[in-house]
Coordinates of C-alpha atoms in Angstrom, one line a residue:
M21 CA 145.1 91.7 111.3
P22 CA 144.7 94.6 108.8
P23 CA 146.6 97.9 109.3
S24 CA 143.4 99.8 110.0
R25 CA 143.0 97.8 113.2
G26 CA 146.5 98.7 114.5
G27 CA 146.6 100.9 117.6
H28 CA 143.4 99.6 119.1
T29 CA 143.8 97.7 122.3
S30 CA 142.0 94.4 123.0
R31 CA 140.1 96.1 125.8
E32 CA 138.7 98.7 123.4
H33 CA 137.8 95.9 120.9
A34 CA 136.0 94.0 123.7
A35 CA 134.1 97.1 124.7
R36 CA 133.0 97.7 121.2
E37 CA 131.9 94.0 120.9
R38 CA 129.8 94.4 124.0
G39 CA 128.2 97.5 122.6
Q40 CA 127.4 95.7 119.3
N41 CA 125.9 92.7 121.2
D42 CA 123.8 95.2 123.1
D43 CA 122.2 96.2 119.8
L44 CA 120.8 92.7 119.4
R45 CA 119.8 92.5 123.1
V46 CA 117.9 95.8 122.7
E47 CA 116.0 94.4 119.7
E48 CA 115.2 91.3 121.6
E49 CA 114.0 93.4 124.6
L50 CA 111.8 95.5 122.3
A51 CA 110.4 92.4 120.7
G52 CA 109.9 90.7 124.0
T53 CA 111.2 87.4 122.6
D54 CA 114.5 85.6 121.9
L55 CA 116.2 85.6 118.5
R56 CA 117.2 82.0 118.4
R57 CA 114.0 80.1 118.0
S58 CA 112.3 77.9 115.4
V59 CA 110.8 79.8 112.5
W60 CA 109.7 77.0 110.2
T61 CA 106.1 77.0 111.3
R62 CA 106.0 80.7 110.4
L63 CA 107.7 80.5 107.1
W64 CA 105.3 78.2 105.3
P65 CA 102.3 80.6 105.6
L66 CA 104.2 83.1 103.5
L67 CA 103.8 80.7 100.6
G68 CA 100.0 80.9 100.8
P69 CA 99.5 83.3 97.9
V70 CA 101.7 81.2 95.6
H71 CA 100.9 77.7 96.7
G72 CA 99.6 76.8 93.3
R73 CA 102.8 77.8 91.6
I74 CA 104.9 76.0 94.2
V75 CA 102.9 72.8 93.7
A76 CA 103.3 73.2 89.9
V77 CA 107.1 73.6 90.3
I78 CA 107.2 70.5 92.5
L79 CA 105.3 68.4 90.0
I80 CA 107.6 69.7 87.2
E81 CA 110.6 68.6 89.3
V82 CA 109.0 65.2 89.7
A83 CA 108.5 65.0 86.0
M84 CA 112.1 66.1 85.3
V85 CA 113.4 63.4 87.7
G86 CA 111.4 60.9 85.7
F87 CA 113.0 62.0 82.5
I88 CA 116.4 61.7 84.1
F89 CA 115.8 58.0 84.9
V90 CA 114.6 57.3 81.4
R91 CA 118.0 58.1 80.0
P92 CA 120.0 55.2 81.6
W93 CA 117.4 52.7 80.4
L94 CA 117.7 54.1 76.9
I95 CA 121.5 53.9 76.9
R96 CA 121.3 50.3 78.2
Q97 CA 119.0 49.4 75.2
V98 CA 121.5 50.9 72.8
L99 CA 124.4 49.0 74.3
D100 CA 122.6 45.7 74.7
N101 CA 120.2 45.7 71.7
G102 CA 121.6 48.4 69.4
L103 CA 125.0 46.8 69.2
V104 CA 125.0 43.2 68.0
R105 CA 127.5 40.5 67.2
Q106 CA 127.9 39.4 63.6
N107 CA 130.0 36.8 61.9
M108 CA 132.6 39.3 60.8
G109 CA 132.6 41.3 64.0
A110 CA 130.3 43.8 65.7
G111 CA 127.4 45.5 64.0
W112 CA 124.5 47.7 65.0
A113 CA 120.7 47.7 64.7
P114 CA 119.8 51.1 63.0
R115 CA 116.2 51.0 64.1
V116 CA 117.0 50.4 67.8
V117 CA 119.8 53.0 67.8
L118 CA 117.6 55.6 65.9
T119 CA 114.6 55.0 68.2
M120 CA 116.7 55.3 71.3
G121 CA 118.5 58.4 70.0
V122 CA 115.2 60.1 69.2
A123 CA 113.9 59.2 72.7
L124 CA 117.1 60.6 74.3
A125 CA 116.7 63.9 72.3
A126 CA 113.1 64.1 73.4
C127 CA 114.1 63.6 77.0
W128 CA 116.6 66.5 76.8
I129 CA 114.1 68.8 75.0
A130 CA 111.4 68.0 77.6
R131 CA 113.8 68.7 80.5
F132 CA 114.8 72.0 78.8
V133 CA 111.2 73.1 78.4
L134 CA 110.2 72.0 81.8
G135 CA 113.2 73.6 83.4
A136 CA 112.3 76.9 81.7
V137 CA 108.7 76.7 82.9
S138 CA 109.9 75.8 86.4
Q139 CA 112.3 78.8 86.5
Y140 CA 109.5 81.1 85.4
L141 CA 107.0 79.8 88.0
A142 CA 109.6 79.9 90.8
G143 CA 110.8 83.4 89.8
T144 CA 107.3 84.9 89.7
A145 CA 106.5 83.1 93.0
A146 CA 109.6 84.6 94.6
L147 CA 108.8 88.1 93.4
T148 CA 105.3 87.8 94.8
V149 CA 106.3 86.4 98.2
L150 CA 109.3 88.7 98.8
S151 CA 107.4 91.8 97.6
D152 CA 104.5 91.0 99.9
L153 CA 107.0 90.4 102.8
R154 CA 108.8 93.6 102.1
T155 CA 105.6 95.6 102.0
R156 CA 104.4 93.8 105.2
I157 CA 107.7 94.7 107.0
F158 CA 107.6 98.3 105.8
A159 CA 104.0 98.7 107.0
H160 CA 104.9 97.1 110.3
V161 CA 108.0 99.4 110.7
Q162 CA 105.7 102.4 110.2
S163 CA 103.3 101.1 112.9
L164 CA 106.0 100.8 115.5
S165 CA 106.2 103.4 118.3
V166 CA 108.8 106.1 118.5
R167 CA 110.6 104.4 121.4
Y168 CA 111.6 101.6 119.0
F169 CA 113.3 104.1 116.6
D170 CA 114.9 105.9 119.6
R171 CA 116.6 102.7 120.6
A172 CA 117.1 100.5 117.5
K173 CA 119.6 101.5 114.8
A174 CA 118.2 102.5 111.4
G175 CA 120.8 100.5 109.5
R176 CA 119.8 97.3 111.3
I177 CA 116.2 97.9 110.2
V178 CA 117.3 98.5 106.6
S179 CA 119.3 95.2 106.8
R180 CA 116.2 93.3 107.8
V181 CA 114.0 94.7 105.0
D182 CA 116.8 94.4 102.3
R183 CA 119.4 91.7 102.7
D184 CA 117.6 89.4 105.1
V185 CA 114.5 89.3 103.0
D186 CA 116.6 88.5 99.9
S187 CA 118.1 85.5 101.8
L188 CA 114.7 83.9 102.2
E189 CA 114.3 83.2 98.5
P190 CA 116.5 80.1 98.4
L191 CA 114.8 78.9 101.5
L192 CA 111.2 79.4 100.5
I193 CA 111.1 79.2 96.7
Q194 CA 114.0 77.3 95.3
G195 CA 114.8 75.1 98.3
P196 CA 111.7 72.8 98.6
P197 CA 111.7 71.8 94.9
E198 CA 115.4 71.2 94.9
L199 CA 115.4 69.3 98.1
L200 CA 112.5 67.1 96.8
S201 CA 114.4 66.5 93.5
A202 CA 117.5 65.5 95.4
I203 CA 115.6 63.1 97.7
L204 CA 113.7 61.6 94.7
R205 CA 116.8 61.1 92.7
C206 CA 118.6 59.5 95.6
L207 CA 115.7 57.1 96.5
V208 CA 114.7 56.2 93.0
A209 CA 118.4 55.6 92.0
G210 CA 118.8 53.4 95.1
V211 CA 115.7 51.3 94.4
L212 CA 116.6 50.9 90.7
L213 CA 120.2 50.0 91.5
C214 CA 119.0 47.5 94.1
R215 CA 116.7 45.9 91.5
L216 CA 119.4 45.8 88.9
S217 CA 122.1 44.4 91.2
P218 CA 121.7 44.0 95.0
R219 CA 125.4 43.4 95.2
L220 CA 126.2 46.8 93.7
F221 CA 123.6 48.5 95.9
L222 CA 125.1 46.9 99.1
A223 CA 128.5 48.1 98.0
L224 CA 127.3 51.7 98.2
A225 CA 125.0 51.3 101.3
W226 CA 127.9 51.9 103.7
I227 CA 128.1 55.5 102.6
L228 CA 124.8 56.4 104.3
P229 CA 125.7 55.6 107.9
V230 CA 128.9 57.6 107.4
L231 CA 127.2 60.6 105.7
A232 CA 124.1 60.9 108.0
P233 CA 125.9 62.0 111.2
A234 CA 128.1 64.2 109.1
V235 CA 125.0 65.9 107.6
F236 CA 123.6 66.4 111.1
V237 CA 126.8 67.9 112.5
F238 CA 127.3 70.1 109.4
Q239 CA 123.7 71.5 109.7
R240 CA 124.1 72.4 113.4
I241 CA 127.5 74.2 112.8
A242 CA 126.2 75.9 109.7
A243 CA 123.1 77.3 111.5
R244 CA 125.2 78.9 114.3
N245 CA 127.7 80.1 111.8
Y246 CA 125.2 81.9 109.5
G247 CA 123.5 83.5 112.6
R248 CA 126.9 85.1 113.4
I249 CA 127.4 86.2 109.8
A250 CA 124.0 87.8 109.6
E251 CA 124.6 89.7 112.8
R252 CA 128.0 91.0 111.6
R253 CA 126.5 92.1 108.3
S254 CA 123.8 94.0 110.1
R255 CA 126.5 95.9 112.1
F256 CA 128.4 97.3 109.1
T257 CA 125.1 98.0 107.3
A258 CA 123.9 100.0 110.3
H259 CA 127.2 101.9 110.4
L260 CA 127.0 102.7 106.7
V261 CA 123.4 104.1 107.0
E262 CA 124.4 106.2 110.1
S263 CA 127.5 107.5 108.2
V264 CA 125.5 108.6 105.2
S265 CA 122.9 110.3 107.5
A266 CA 125.7 112.1 109.5
V267 CA 128.1 112.9 106.6
R268 CA 128.1 116.6 107.3
I269 CA 129.0 116.1 111.0
L270 CA 131.8 113.7 110.0
K271 CA 133.2 116.3 107.6
Q272 CA 132.7 119.2 109.9
T273 CA 134.6 117.4 112.7
A274 CA 137.2 115.9 110.3
Q275 CA 136.4 112.4 111.5
E276 CA 136.3 110.8 108.0
E277 CA 139.5 108.7 108.6
T278 CA 138.4 107.6 112.1
N279 CA 135.0 106.7 110.7
R280 CA 136.6 104.8 107.8
R281 CA 138.7 102.8 110.2
R282 CA 135.6 102.0 112.3
Y283 CA 133.9 100.7 109.1
S284 CA 136.9 98.7 108.1
E285 CA 136.9 97.1 111.5
L286 CA 133.3 96.1 111.1
V287 CA 133.9 94.7 107.6
Y288 CA 137.0 92.9 108.9
D289 CA 134.9 91.3 111.7
F290 CA 132.4 90.2 109.1
N291 CA 135.1 88.7 106.9
H292 CA 136.8 87.1 109.8
T293 CA 133.5 85.5 110.9
L294 CA 132.8 84.4 107.4
V295 CA 136.2 82.8 106.9
R296 CA 136.2 81.2 110.3
G297 CA 132.7 79.8 109.6
N298 CA 133.8 78.4 106.2
I299 CA 136.7 76.7 108.0
R300 CA 134.3 75.1 110.4
T301 CA 132.0 73.9 107.6
G302 CA 134.4 73.5 104.7
W303 CA 135.1 69.8 105.5
F304 CA 131.7 68.7 104.4
L305 CA 132.1 69.1 100.6
P306 CA 135.4 67.3 100.5
L307 CA 134.0 64.5 102.7
S308 CA 131.0 64.0 100.5
G309 CA 133.3 64.1 97.4
L310 CA 135.6 61.5 98.9
L311 CA 132.7 59.2 99.7
A312 CA 131.3 59.6 96.2
T313 CA 134.7 58.9 94.6
A314 CA 135.2 55.8 96.8
G315 CA 131.7 54.6 96.0
M316 CA 132.3 55.0 92.3
A317 CA 135.7 53.2 92.4
L318 CA 134.1 50.3 94.3
L319 CA 131.3 50.2 91.8
I320 CA 133.7 50.0 88.8
L321 CA 135.6 47.1 90.5
L322 CA 132.4 45.2 91.4
G323 CA 130.8 46.0 88.0
G324 CA 133.8 44.7 86.1
R325 CA 133.7 41.5 88.3
E326 CA 130.0 41.1 87.6
M327 CA 130.6 41.4 83.9
A328 CA 133.4 38.9 84.0
L329 CA 131.1 36.4 85.8
E330 CA 128.4 37.2 83.2
R331 CA 126.0 38.3 85.9
L332 CA 125.6 41.7 84.2
T333 CA 125.7 42.9 80.7
L334 CA 127.7 45.9 79.4
G335 CA 124.4 47.9 79.1
Q336 CA 123.5 47.0 82.7
V337 CA 126.9 48.1 84.0
A338 CA 126.6 51.4 82.1
E339 CA 123.0 51.8 83.5
S340 CA 124.3 51.1 87.0
L341 CA 127.0 53.8 86.6
F342 CA 124.2 56.3 85.9
Y343 CA 122.3 55.2 88.9
V344 CA 125.4 55.6 91.1
F345 CA 125.9 59.2 89.8
L346 CA 122.2 59.9 90.5
F347 CA 122.5 58.3 93.9
L348 CA 125.7 60.1 95.0
G349 CA 125.1 63.4 93.3
P350 CA 122.2 64.5 95.6
L351 CA 124.4 63.6 98.6
Q352 CA 127.0 66.1 97.4
E353 CA 124.3 68.7 96.8
L354 CA 123.3 68.6 100.5
G355 CA 126.1 70.9 101.5
D356 CA 124.9 73.7 99.2
L357 CA 121.3 73.1 100.2
F358 CA 122.1 73.3 103.9
D359 CA 124.3 76.4 103.3
R360 CA 121.3 78.1 101.8
Y361 CA 118.9 76.8 104.4
S362 CA 121.1 78.0 107.3
T363 CA 121.5 81.4 105.7
G364 CA 117.8 81.7 105.1
A365 CA 116.9 80.4 108.6
A366 CA 119.3 83.0 110.3
S367 CA 117.8 85.8 108.2
A368 CA 114.2 84.6 109.0
Q369 CA 115.0 84.7 112.7
R370 CA 115.9 88.4 112.4
V371 CA 112.9 89.2 110.1
F372 CA 110.5 87.7 112.6
L373 CA 112.2 89.3 115.5
L374 CA 111.3 92.6 113.9
L375 CA 107.8 91.5 113.0
D376 CA 107.3 90.3 116.6
T377 CA 108.0 93.7 117.9
K378 CA 104.7 95.2 118.9
P379 CA 103.9 98.9 118.9
E380 CA 104.0 100.3 122.4
I381 CA 101.3 102.9 121.6
V382 CA 98.1 101.4 120.2
D383 CA 94.6 102.6 119.8
P384 CA 92.1 101.4 122.3
P385 CA 89.4 99.1 121.0
D386 CA 86.8 101.8 121.4
G387 CA 89.1 104.7 120.3
R388 CA 87.2 108.0 120.0
E389 CA 87.4 110.7 117.5
L390 CA 87.9 114.4 118.5
A391 CA 85.0 116.4 117.1
G392 CA 84.7 120.2 117.2
V393 CA 88.1 120.6 118.8
R394 CA 88.5 123.9 120.8
G395 CA 92.1 123.2 121.7
E396 CA 92.3 123.2 125.5
V397 CA 95.3 121.3 126.6
V398 CA 95.7 119.9 130.2
F399 CA 98.7 118.1 131.7
E400 CA 97.3 116.6 134.9
N401 CA 99.8 115.4 137.5
V402 CA 102.0 113.9 134.8
T403 CA 105.0 111.8 135.8
F404 CA 107.1 110.3 133.0
S405 CA 110.3 108.4 132.5
Y406 CA 111.8 107.3 129.2
D407 CA 113.0 104.1 130.9
P408 CA 110.9 103.4 133.9
G409 CA 112.7 101.6 136.8
K410 CA 116.1 102.4 135.3
R411 CA 116.2 106.1 134.8
A412 CA 114.8 109.0 136.9
P413 CA 111.5 110.6 135.7
V414 CA 111.9 113.5 133.3
L415 CA 108.6 115.0 134.5
H416 CA 107.4 114.9 138.1
E417 CA 103.7 115.4 138.9
L418 CA 103.5 118.2 136.4
S419 CA 100.2 120.0 136.1
L420 CA 99.7 122.7 133.4
T421 CA 96.6 124.0 131.6
V422 CA 96.7 125.8 128.3
P423 CA 93.2 127.4 127.6
A424 CA 91.9 127.1 124.1
G425 CA 93.3 129.7 121.7
Q426 CA 96.1 130.7 124.1
V427 CA 99.8 131.0 123.1
L428 CA 102.0 129.5 125.8
A429 CA 105.8 129.4 125.8
V430 CA 107.7 126.7 127.7
V431 CA 111.2 127.5 128.8
G432 CA 113.9 125.8 130.8
K433 CA 117.4 124.4 130.5
T434 CA 118.2 121.5 128.2
G435 CA 117.1 118.2 129.6
H436 CA 114.5 119.5 132.0
G437 CA 111.5 118.1 130.1
K438 CA 110.3 120.8 127.6
S439 CA 110.3 118.6 124.5
T440 CA 108.9 115.7 126.5
L441 CA 105.7 117.6 126.7
V442 CA 105.5 117.4 122.9
Q443 CA 106.1 113.6 123.0
L444 CA 103.2 113.1 125.5
L445 CA 100.8 115.5 123.8
T446 CA 101.2 113.8 120.4
R447 CA 101.2 110.4 122.2
F448 CA 104.5 109.3 120.9
Y449 CA 105.0 108.2 124.5
E450 CA 102.6 107.7 127.3
A451 CA 102.8 109.0 130.9
Q452 CA 103.3 106.5 133.6
D453 CA 101.1 108.5 136.0
G454 CA 98.7 111.3 135.4
A455 CA 96.9 112.2 132.1
V456 CA 97.2 114.5 129.1
R457 CA 93.8 115.8 128.0
I458 CA 92.5 117.8 125.0
D459 CA 89.1 119.4 125.6
G460 CA 88.7 117.1 128.6
Q461 CA 89.4 113.9 126.8
D462 CA 92.4 111.7 127.7
V463 CA 94.6 111.4 124.6
R464 CA 94.9 107.7 125.3
A465 CA 91.2 107.3 124.6
V466 CA 91.6 109.0 121.2
T467 CA 92.8 107.3 118.0
Q468 CA 96.3 108.3 117.1
R469 CA 95.4 109.3 113.5
C470 CA 92.7 111.7 114.8
L471 CA 94.9 113.1 117.6
R472 CA 97.8 113.9 115.3
R473 CA 95.5 115.4 112.7
H474 CA 94.5 118.0 115.3
V475 CA 98.0 118.5 116.9
G476 CA 100.5 120.0 114.5
V477 CA 104.2 120.0 115.3
V478 CA 107.1 122.0 113.8
L479 CA 110.5 120.9 115.0
Q480 CA 113.9 122.4 115.0
D481 CA 115.1 119.9 112.3
N482 CA 112.0 119.2 110.2
V483 CA 112.2 116.6 107.5
L484 CA 111.5 117.3 103.8
F485 CA 111.1 114.4 101.4
S486 CA 112.8 114.1 98.0
G487 CA 110.7 115.9 95.5
S488 CA 109.6 119.5 94.8
V489 CA 108.5 122.2 97.3
L490 CA 104.9 121.6 96.1
D491 CA 105.3 117.9 96.6
N492 CA 106.3 118.5 100.2
L493 CA 103.5 121.0 100.8
R494 CA 100.9 118.6 99.4
L495 CA 101.8 116.1 102.1
A496 CA 99.6 118.2 104.4
R497 CA 96.7 118.5 102.0
P498 CA 96.9 115.8 99.3
Q499 CA 93.9 117.0 97.3
A500 CA 95.0 120.7 97.2
S501 CA 95.7 122.2 93.8
D502 CA 99.0 124.0 93.1
D503 CA 97.2 127.4 93.3
E504 CA 95.9 126.6 96.8
L505 CA 99.3 125.6 98.0
I506 CA 100.8 128.8 96.6
D507 CA 98.1 130.9 98.2
A508 CA 98.9 129.4 101.6
T509 CA 102.5 130.5 101.3
S510 CA 101.3 134.0 100.4
E511 CA 99.0 134.1 103.4
L512 CA 101.9 133.3 105.6
G513 CA 104.1 135.9 103.9
V514 CA 106.8 133.6 102.7
D515 CA 106.0 133.3 99.0
D516 CA 108.9 135.6 98.0
V517 CA 111.4 133.3 99.7
I518 CA 110.2 130.3 97.7
A519 CA 109.9 132.3 94.5
R520 CA 113.6 133.1 94.8
L521 CA 114.5 129.5 94.6
P522 CA 116.1 128.3 91.4
N523 CA 112.8 126.8 90.0
G524 CA 110.4 128.4 92.4
Y525 CA 107.8 126.0 93.8
H526 CA 109.1 123.3 91.5
T527 CA 112.6 123.3 93.0
Q528 CA 113.8 119.9 94.0
V529 CA 114.5 120.0 97.8
G530 CA 116.9 117.0 97.7
S531 CA 117.2 114.2 100.3
L532 CA 115.9 115.4 103.6
G533 CA 115.7 118.9 102.1
A534 CA 119.5 119.2 101.7
H535 CA 119.2 121.6 98.7
L536 CA 117.5 124.2 100.9
S537 CA 118.9 126.3 103.8
H538 CA 117.8 125.6 107.3
G539 CA 115.6 128.7 107.3
Q540 CA 114.0 127.8 103.9
R541 CA 113.2 124.3 105.2
Q542 CA 111.6 125.8 108.3
L543 CA 109.5 128.1 106.3
V544 CA 108.3 125.2 104.0
C545 CA 107.5 123.3 107.2
L546 CA 105.5 126.2 108.6
V547 CA 103.5 126.4 105.4
R548 CA 102.9 122.7 105.6
A549 CA 101.6 123.0 109.2
Y550 CA 99.4 125.9 108.1
L551 CA 97.9 123.8 105.3
A552 CA 97.2 120.9 107.8
D553 CA 95.2 123.5 109.9
P554 CA 95.5 121.8 113.3
A555 CA 93.6 123.1 116.3
I556 CA 96.7 122.8 118.4
L557 CA 100.2 123.8 117.2
V558 CA 103.5 122.9 118.9
L559 CA 106.6 124.8 117.9
D560 CA 109.7 123.0 119.3
E561 CA 112.8 125.2 118.9
A562 CA 111.3 126.3 115.5
T563 CA 113.4 129.5 115.3
S564 CA 116.8 128.2 116.5
A565 CA 119.9 128.0 114.3
V566 CA 118.7 130.7 111.8
D567 CA 119.9 134.2 111.1
V568 CA 118.1 137.2 112.5
Q569 CA 116.5 138.2 109.2
T570 CA 115.1 134.7 108.7
E571 CA 114.1 134.5 112.4
R572 CA 112.0 137.7 111.9
R573 CA 110.3 136.3 108.9
I574 CA 109.6 133.0 110.7
Q575 CA 108.2 135.0 113.7
H576 CA 105.9 136.9 111.3
A577 CA 104.8 133.5 109.8
L578 CA 104.3 132.1 113.4
R579 CA 102.1 135.0 114.4
R580 CA 99.9 134.3 111.4
L581 CA 100.0 130.6 112.0
C582 CA 99.1 130.8 115.7
R583 CA 96.2 133.1 115.1
G584 CA 92.9 131.4 116.2
R585 CA 94.5 128.2 117.6
T586 CA 96.2 126.9 120.7
A587 CA 99.9 127.2 120.5
I588 CA 102.7 125.8 122.6
I589 CA 106.1 127.3 121.9
I590 CA 109.3 125.7 123.2
A591 CA 112.2 128.1 122.7
H592 CA 115.8 128.6 123.8
R593 CA 115.9 132.2 122.4
L594 CA 114.0 133.9 125.1
S595 CA 113.8 137.1 123.1
T596 CA 111.3 135.5 120.8
I597 CA 108.7 134.8 123.4
R598 CA 108.5 138.0 125.4
D599 CA 105.1 138.9 123.8
V600 CA 103.4 135.5 124.3
E601 CA 100.4 135.4 126.6
R602 CA 101.9 133.2 129.2
I603 CA 105.3 131.5 129.9
A604 CA 105.7 128.2 131.8
V605 CA 109.0 127.6 133.4
L606 CA 110.3 124.0 133.9
R607 CA 113.1 123.0 136.2
H608 CA 114.0 119.3 136.7
G609 CA 110.7 118.2 135.2
R610 CA 108.6 120.4 137.5
L611 CA 106.5 123.5 136.8
V612 CA 108.2 126.1 138.9
E613 CA 106.8 129.4 137.5
L614 CA 103.9 130.5 135.3
G615 CA 103.0 134.0 134.1
T616 CA 103.8 136.7 131.6
H617 CA 107.3 137.8 130.7
A618 CA 106.9 141.0 132.7
Q619 CA 105.6 139.2 135.7
L620 CA 108.3 136.6 135.7
A621 CA 111.2 139.0 134.9
Q622 CA 110.2 141.2 137.9
S623 CA 109.7 138.3 140.3
G624 CA 113.4 137.6 140.6
G625 CA 112.8 133.9 140.3
Y626 CA 114.2 131.1 138.1
Y627 CA 112.9 132.7 134.9
A628 CA 114.6 136.0 135.8
E629 CA 117.8 134.1 136.3
L630 CA 117.5 132.3 132.9
Y631 CA 116.7 135.6 131.2
G632 CA 119.6 137.3 132.8
E633 CA 122.0 134.6 131.6
Y634 CA 120.5 134.7 128.1
A635 CA 120.8 138.6 128.0
R636 CA 124.4 138.5 129.1
S637 CA 125.3 135.7 126.5
Q638 CA 123.7 137.7 123.7
L639 CA 124.9 141.2 124.5
G640 CA 128.4 139.9 125.4
S641 CA 128.9 137.9 122.2
A642 CA 131.5 139.7 120.1
D643 CA 131.5 137.0 117.5
D644 CA 127.8 137.2 116.9
P645 CA 126.6 140.9 116.7
S646 CA 123.5 139.9 114.9
A647 CA 122.4 137.8 117.9
A648 CA 122.9 140.8 120.2
A649 CA 120.8 142.9 117.8
A650 CA 118.1 140.4 117.9
F651 CA 118.0 140.5 121.6
V652 CA 117.8 144.3 121.7
A653 CA 115.2 144.5 119.0

């Protein structure tokens, strides 16, 4: 056990193991099917686009096997007819030796050329099949509903698209021709050896009854083994992806060493499973080698006896030795073939488990388009739970109407259902009871693409993609020119912020916008929402975690952005929503108050309590005078 594992109890390790097994159970639950099932009938259709090349590779393998079996016959001719007895000793027939030598050289050249063609065809076929499969998986992942990404780990998804797809190449492309070649060599060698000398063939026949059950047992053990290996690999890949995504949190909390130990444990578990699996399957190669050596030794003894009895010539014995090599060689290759097949089958199970996962949210067959959207939003007796039957509802019979063009703020404590309204309005989730309507139409009857085109969302932690600021703005309006994008930033009053960046609008934002400050990212996202021009705008904590000056700039941009459209603002900073037209107060998933800031503050209800707590926290913060200033402003 490595040092990094020291100090952890077996109980802790067992708890972690249960948690890791839960990851696989979650994926099976989301897919609605079991991981361990046959995938062969689903693998072959993947070869459809390249079936011509696969057939060509198989035919080439058959031809190469033919050339292999020509060589023993040519060597026999050299030994029996090229070497002749003469009165003064041994001599040779130049014409026979030369002819057979040229024929042998031609066989080798033909095999070299055919092998190169086979590798080219198999390689291009592999690129086509695996590229198509990667694209298919990527498109499928994008189609999955938000619940899947909330529950499945990103690293495990990456492992499916990357490593598991790579493992399918030996199974789909290289495997069938190699398996066919091995079978042909074994069968043809056996037939030719039997024709040449039935005694020699029978001397080798005992190997098959011994090897057949060994192959069966090896295949079963290898299949289970590589399933475990693939799962362990997914675990440390998932941890790697999560660690890269959360690197700032790890550094901020000084958890690098703890996280390193955790990764070391996962790698150790992988290595331990790999070694243990190799111990379980490592007996097959020595067994097949032992059988091959015993068969060869027996052949030499019997071959010598047959020569002594003048039943076989020297050339025939040499030819039979080649046949024995060709007969036993494929048997020894079976271990490697089954290794690759087991690895590929285990990976295929995981790939198809992902592909079998259906989107929870789908468009209805007669999905409608929203036309002439005014922007009225209605939540009608909505009840919703993220895990029905297991967790209590987040929203309870909530009814709320936002007239077209109105700005509504939604407030409440954390976990009381504010952000859930966004999930339901954008149809990332669907209510178990009740309905969400836009202009009187149930969002479940509208296509997702149309719905999200008319509902814009700016989150607390918006994502920017690698590229320039202009590249990120163009996501909202792909056909816009640079001047149009720059004009939009001017209209929102944030052009000077972007102009101060090192390269202005051409500044590279980095992965997830890491090269920009939080406030700069928010401003870019507001411009992106402005360019999308949605009829309904949702701002979910859009001004949190920024300084007062940036907040004021964001507030100015928000006022311009909300003008002429329905807006729903979810905010923790209650000072930022005092001027909105109405405020909805949520408590334990229920709408408890609705009115203006003045009305609610004077009513002495739950909002007044929240506002009082917020005021005391801001005015009483000695460590954050800017926050207090923002409240008083």
